[in-house]
């Protein structure tokens, strides 16, 4: 009997049965946005990542990452036993499975479903201006119901994250956060500060992107050749132009009328003088 118990103990220790660690975790990201397949547990010896086709992508063992799939060579990193994918290049959705081995020999599988959503825009592009004399730049987002905002620059580098608190990841920026407004300010902005994107997550689970375009001080030749006019703002100018044209036409017509009247008077005077000269000439002839 005791031999049976020993064999059962050896079998239980040496053979690991694959159980699910937890329910499937759904992850929603924008195209190009990084995402993390997290595993925050103690006693882990090894974590292997497998994609939906069953291909092993990478493995973390003893704190070292080994990438087994060349597609992920330059866009996969590790933090602890969690995998971080730098760019969401997958389309629509994809499933991953983390095969976890513990120090005690037990084993389980954790499943992830990653959904890549479209670039839904929060609103039209917001214009931000670099103000003199300190060349400061201010970026703000003031919409209700926001859960989290991640602000990135034009090379997709994260500058700040808000989730209950404002965490600034770049020392060149300062900011503030209240119940409805997120504001980030950069003193001494340069010509490199031209585009920013805020990735916004709302409390109801919806997401959107807010793009910012920065206007840098200096001569902008486009404004001289391609004016950015609002048709409504042109109405007063059109009215003033029309009035000036009418005044000019009326004045010109008046000058023409006066000129015609004057010319008519001169012609009448000449005719009269010619008539008088003719009478005088005929009287002289008679004498």
Short mmCIF file of C-alpha atoms in Angstrom, two decimals:
data_model
loop_
_atom_site.label_atom_id
_atom_site.label_comp_id
_atom_site.label_asym_id
_atom_site.label_seq_id
_atom_site.Cartn_x
_atom_site.Cartn_y
_atom_site.Cartn_z
CA UNK A 1 0.00 0.00 0.00
CA UNK A 2 2.73 2.40 0.93
CA UNK A 3 4.41 1.72 -2.43
CA UNK A 4 1.25 2.83 -4.21
CA UNK A 5 1.21 6.10 -2.22
CA UNK A 6 4.89 6.75 -3.06
CA UNK A 7 4.25 6.22 -6.77
CA UNK A 8 1.23 8.53 -6.64
CA UNK A 9 3.34 11.22 -4.96
CA UNK A 10 6.09 10.87 -7.56
CA UNK A 11 3.55 10.98 -10.37
CA UNK A 12 1.86 14.11 -8.94
CA UNK A 13 5.21 15.86 -8.60
CA UNK A 14 6.68 14.86 -11.92
CA UNK A 15 3.65 15.25 -14.17
CA UNK A 16 1.87 18.59 -14.45
CA UNK A 17 -1.71 18.77 -15.62
CA UNK A 18 -2.65 21.81 -17.70
CA UNK A 19 -5.37 23.85 -15.99
CA UNK A 20 -6.61 27.32 -16.86
CA UNK A 21 -5.07 29.97 -14.59
CA UNK A 22 -8.09 32.24 -14.98
CA UNK A 23 -10.80 33.29 -17.42
CA UNK A 24 -9.87 34.71 -20.83
CA UNK A 25 -8.52 38.25 -20.58
CA UNK A 26 -9.74 40.63 -23.30
CA UNK A 27 -7.36 43.41 -24.40
CA UNK A 28 -8.44 46.28 -26.67
CA UNK A 29 -5.79 48.38 -28.42
CA UNK A 30 -5.39 50.79 -31.33
CA UNK A 31 -3.27 49.89 -34.38
CA UNK A 32 0.40 50.44 -33.54
CA UNK A 33 -0.29 50.69 -29.79
CA UNK A 34 1.78 48.50 -27.43
CA UNK A 35 0.02 45.99 -25.18
CA UNK A 36 1.06 43.68 -22.35
CA UNK A 37 0.18 40.03 -21.78
CA UNK A 38 0.64 40.28 -18.06
CA UNK A 39 1.48 37.57 -15.53
CA UNK A 40 1.89 38.89 -12.01
CA UNK A 41 2.24 35.80 -9.83
CA UNK A 42 4.78 34.32 -7.44
CA UNK A 43 6.54 30.99 -7.78
CA UNK A 44 6.79 31.05 -11.58
CA UNK A 45 9.73 29.20 -13.12
CA UNK A 46 8.96 29.56 -16.80
CA UNK A 47 6.40 31.23 -19.05
CA UNK A 48 5.98 30.28 -22.72
CA UNK A 49 3.90 32.33 -25.15
CA UNK A 50 1.93 30.61 -27.90
CA UNK A 51 -0.17 32.25 -30.63
CA UNK A 52 -3.58 31.19 -31.90
CA UNK A 53 -2.10 28.73 -34.42
CA UNK A 54 -0.19 26.89 -31.70
CA UNK A 55 3.22 28.33 -32.66
CA UNK A 56 5.48 29.07 -29.70
CA UNK A 57 6.57 32.71 -29.96
CA UNK A 58 8.83 33.24 -26.98
CA UNK A 59 9.85 31.93 -23.58
CA UNK A 60 10.87 33.58 -20.30
CA UNK A 61 13.01 31.48 -17.97
CA UNK A 62 15.09 32.65 -15.04
CA UNK A 63 14.36 36.26 -15.99
CA UNK A 64 15.70 35.90 -19.55
CA UNK A 65 13.63 36.31 -22.70
CA UNK A 66 14.18 33.98 -25.66
CA UNK A 67 12.32 34.91 -28.87
CA UNK A 68 11.52 31.84 -30.99
CA UNK A 69 9.45 33.49 -33.75
CA UNK A 70 11.34 35.90 -36.05
CA UNK A 71 8.18 37.97 -36.60
CA UNK A 72 8.47 39.19 -33.01
CA UNK A 73 12.23 39.71 -32.95
CA UNK A 74 12.17 43.53 -32.76
CA UNK A 75 8.82 44.11 -31.08
CA UNK A 76 8.71 41.79 -28.06
CA UNK A 77 10.13 42.49 -24.62
CA UNK A 78 9.66 41.11 -21.12
CA UNK A 79 9.09 42.53 -17.67
CA UNK A 80 9.23 39.83 -15.05
CA UNK A 81 7.21 37.00 -16.57
CA UNK A 82 4.93 39.31 -18.60
CA UNK A 83 5.26 39.74 -22.35
CA UNK A 84 5.03 43.20 -23.91
CA UNK A 85 4.29 43.56 -27.63
CA UNK A 86 5.53 46.95 -28.83
CA UNK A 87 3.26 47.40 -31.86
CA UNK A 88 -0.19 45.97 -32.45
CA UNK A 89 0.32 44.94 -36.07
CA UNK A 90 -2.26 42.16 -35.87
CA UNK A 91 -5.56 42.75 -37.63
CA UNK A 92 -9.01 42.51 -36.12
CA UNK A 93 -8.22 40.08 -33.27
CA UNK A 94 -5.83 37.34 -32.24
CA UNK A 95 -5.56 34.91 -29.36
CA UNK A 96 -2.46 34.18 -27.28
CA UNK A 97 -1.85 31.59 -24.60
CA UNK A 98 0.72 31.80 -21.84
CA UNK A 99 1.83 28.36 -20.70
CA UNK A 100 3.01 28.82 -17.09
CA UNK A 101 5.26 26.40 -15.20
CA UNK A 102 5.71 26.87 -11.44
CA UNK A 103 8.61 25.90 -9.17
CA UNK A 104 6.48 23.23 -7.53
CA UNK A 105 6.00 21.51 -10.89
CA UNK A 106 2.38 22.60 -11.42
CA UNK A 107 1.31 24.02 -14.74
CA UNK A 108 -1.53 26.15 -16.07
CA UNK A 109 -2.54 28.11 -19.17
CA UNK A 110 -3.58 31.75 -19.30
CA UNK A 111 -5.54 32.92 -22.36
CA UNK A 112 -5.60 36.39 -23.91
CA UNK A 113 -7.73 37.82 -26.71
CA UNK A 114 -6.37 40.98 -28.31
CA UNK A 115 -8.82 43.15 -30.28
CA UNK A 116 -7.37 45.85 -32.52
CA UNK A 117 -9.95 48.60 -32.95
CA UNK A 118 -10.09 51.26 -35.64
CA UNK A 119 -8.73 54.77 -35.24
CA UNK A 120 -11.94 56.36 -33.96
CA UNK A 121 -11.29 60.07 -33.67
CA UNK A 122 -12.47 61.99 -30.58
CA UNK A 123 -12.89 65.27 -32.49
CA UNK A 124 -11.26 67.27 -35.24
CA UNK A 125 -7.54 67.98 -34.95
CA UNK A 126 -6.87 70.46 -32.17
CA UNK A 127 -4.44 73.27 -32.85
CA UNK A 128 -1.89 74.04 -30.15
CA UNK A 129 0.28 77.13 -30.23
CA UNK A 130 3.80 77.78 -28.98
CA UNK A 131 3.54 81.04 -27.06
CA UNK A 132 6.19 83.71 -26.70
CA UNK A 133 8.34 84.75 -24.90
CA UNK A 134 9.10 81.41 -23.20
CA UNK A 135 8.00 79.28 -26.19
CA UNK A 136 5.65 77.29 -23.96
CA UNK A 137 3.33 74.65 -25.40
CA UNK A 138 0.08 73.54 -23.72
CA UNK A 139 -1.94 70.41 -24.59
CA UNK A 140 -5.34 69.95 -22.95
CA UNK A 141 -8.22 67.45 -23.01
CA UNK A 142 -11.45 68.38 -21.24
CA UNK A 143 -14.18 65.78 -21.78
CA UNK A 144 -16.29 64.12 -19.08
CA UNK A 145 -16.20 60.40 -18.33
CA UNK A 146 -12.50 59.81 -19.00
CA UNK A 147 -10.89 56.80 -17.33
CA UNK A 148 -7.36 57.10 -18.70
CA UNK A 149 -5.35 59.20 -21.17
CA UNK A 150 -2.02 58.22 -22.70
CA UNK A 151 -0.22 61.02 -24.51
CA UNK A 152 2.38 60.11 -27.14
CA UNK A 153 4.57 62.20 -29.45
CA UNK A 154 5.05 61.87 -33.21
CA UNK A 155 7.44 58.90 -32.79
CA UNK A 156 4.96 57.01 -30.59
CA UNK A 157 6.94 57.69 -27.39
CA UNK A 158 4.76 57.87 -24.28
CA UNK A 159 5.08 61.23 -22.50
CA UNK A 160 2.38 61.05 -19.85
CA UNK A 161 -0.33 58.74 -18.52
CA UNK A 162 -3.35 59.63 -16.43
CA UNK A 163 -5.33 57.19 -14.33
CA UNK A 164 -6.67 58.90 -11.22
CA UNK A 165 -3.29 60.62 -11.03
CA UNK A 166 -1.04 62.24 -13.63
CA UNK A 167 2.18 60.36 -14.25
CA UNK A 168 4.66 62.34 -16.36
CA UNK A 169 7.30 60.15 -18.00
CA UNK A 170 9.32 62.95 -19.62
CA UNK A 171 10.97 65.53 -17.32
CA UNK A 172 10.66 68.22 -20.02
CA UNK A 173 6.91 68.43 -19.29
CA UNK A 174 4.82 69.64 -16.37
CA UNK A 175 1.09 69.17 -15.97
CA UNK A 176 -2.07 69.15 -13.92
CA UNK A 177 -5.16 66.99 -13.59
CA UNK A 178 -8.59 67.62 -12.11
CA UNK A 179 -11.98 65.95 -12.46
CA UNK A 180 -12.58 66.90 -16.09
CA UNK A 181 -9.42 68.51 -17.44
CA UNK A 182 -6.03 67.07 -18.27
CA UNK A 183 -3.37 69.66 -19.10
CA UNK A 184 0.25 69.11 -20.08
CA UNK A 185 2.67 71.98 -20.60
CA UNK A 186 6.16 72.07 -22.07
CA UNK A 187 8.32 75.18 -21.61
CA UNK A 188 10.92 75.92 -24.28
CA UNK A 189 9.21 73.93 -27.02
CA UNK A 190 11.08 73.56 -30.31
CA UNK A 191 10.29 72.91 -33.97
CA UNK A 192 10.38 69.17 -33.18
CA UNK A 193 7.18 69.55 -31.14
CA UNK A 194 4.67 69.45 -33.98
CA UNK A 195 2.36 66.46 -33.52
CA UNK A 196 0.89 64.70 -30.49
CA UNK A 197 -1.80 62.07 -29.97
CA UNK A 198 -3.90 61.43 -26.88
CA UNK A 199 -5.23 57.85 -26.58
CA UNK A 200 -8.36 58.22 -24.52
CA UNK A 201 -10.17 55.46 -22.61
CA UNK A 202 -13.60 56.29 -21.19
CA UNK A 203 -15.23 54.72 -18.16
CA UNK A 204 -17.85 53.03 -20.36
CA UNK A 205 -15.08 51.13 -22.17
CA UNK A 206 -15.07 53.13 -25.40
CA UNK A 207 -11.85 54.59 -26.82
CA UNK A 208 -10.82 57.35 -29.20
CA UNK A 209 -7.80 59.24 -30.49
CA UNK A 210 -7.31 62.99 -30.15
CA UNK A 211 -4.71 64.48 -32.50
CA UNK A 212 -2.90 67.77 -31.84
CA UNK A 213 -1.10 69.89 -34.45
CA UNK A 214 1.37 72.44 -33.10
CA UNK A 215 1.91 75.82 -34.75
CA UNK A 216 5.50 76.98 -34.44
CA UNK A 217 6.20 80.76 -34.39
CA UNK A 218 7.86 82.25 -37.44
CA UNK A 219 7.05 82.99 -41.07
CA UNK A 220 4.46 80.62 -42.49
CA UNK A 221 4.56 80.88 -46.29
CA UNK A 222 1.45 78.73 -46.63
CA UNK A 223 -0.70 81.46 -45.09
CA UNK A 224 0.35 83.81 -47.84
CA UNK A 225 -0.38 81.43 -50.69
CA UNK A 226 -3.04 79.13 -49.22
CA UNK A 227 -5.15 81.24 -46.81
CA UNK A 228 -7.16 79.25 -44.31
CA UNK A 229 -10.35 81.30 -44.46
CA UNK A 230 -13.70 80.43 -43.01
CA UNK A 231 -16.40 81.28 -45.60
CA UNK A 232 -18.63 82.76 -42.89
CA UNK A 233 -15.86 85.11 -41.76
CA UNK A 234 -15.61 86.42 -45.35
CA UNK A 235 -19.19 87.77 -45.38
CA UNK A 236 -18.37 91.15 -43.74
CA UNK A 237 -15.46 91.60 -46.13
CA UNK A 238 -17.70 90.83 -49.12
CA UNK A 239 -20.31 93.33 -47.94
CA UNK A 240 -17.71 96.07 -47.45
CA UNK A 241 -16.21 95.29 -50.85
CA UNK A 242 -19.61 95.48 -52.53
CA UNK A 243 -20.37 98.86 -50.88
CA UNK A 244 -17.00 100.28 -51.97
CA UNK A 245 -17.59 99.08 -55.53
CA UNK A 246 -21.06 100.72 -55.60
CA UNK A 247 -19.67 103.99 -54.23
CA UNK A 248 -16.90 103.92 -56.83
CA UNK A 249 -19.31 103.18 -59.69
CA UNK A 250 -21.72 105.89 -58.54
CA UNK A 251 -18.94 108.43 -58.20
CA UNK A 252 -17.55 107.52 -61.62
CA UNK A 253 -20.99 107.85 -63.23
CA UNK A 254 -21.44 111.24 -61.57
CA UNK A 255 -18.11 112.42 -62.96
CA UNK A 256 -19.14 111.23 -66.40
CA UNK A 257 -22.46 113.08 -66.17
CA UNK A 258 -20.75 116.28 -65.05
CA UNK A 259 -18.20 115.92 -67.83
CA UNK A 260 -20.97 115.45 -70.41
CA UNK A 261 -22.86 118.48 -69.07
CA UNK A 262 -19.76 120.63 -69.17
CA UNK A 263 -18.94 119.47 -72.71
CA UNK A 264 -22.50 120.17 -73.78
CA UNK A 265 -22.27 123.72 -72.38
CA UNK A 266 -19.01 124.34 -74.21
CA UNK A 267 -20.52 123.15 -77.49
CA UNK A 268 -23.56 125.37 -76.98
CA UNK A 269 -21.31 128.37 -76.30
CA UNK A 270 -19.26 127.67 -79.40
CA UNK A 271 -22.36 127.45 -81.55
CA UNK A 272 -23.60 130.73 -80.13
CA UNK A 273 -20.31 132.46 -80.79
CA UNK A 274 -20.22 131.15 -84.34
CA UNK A 275 -23.77 132.39 -84.86
CA UNK A 276 -22.90 135.86 -83.51
CA UNK A 277 -19.76 136.02 -85.65
CA UNK A 278 -21.82 135.15 -88.73
CA UNK A 279 -24.30 137.91 -88.04
CA UNK A 280 -21.51 140.44 -87.55
CA UNK A 281 -19.85 139.36 -90.78
CA UNK A 282 -23.06 139.72 -92.78
CA UNK A 283 -23.70 143.20 -91.31
CA UNK A 284 -20.18 144.24 -92.36
CA UNK A 285 -20.78 143.00 -95.87
CA UNK A 286 -23.91 145.10 -96.16
CA UNK A 287 -22.11 148.20 -94.97
#
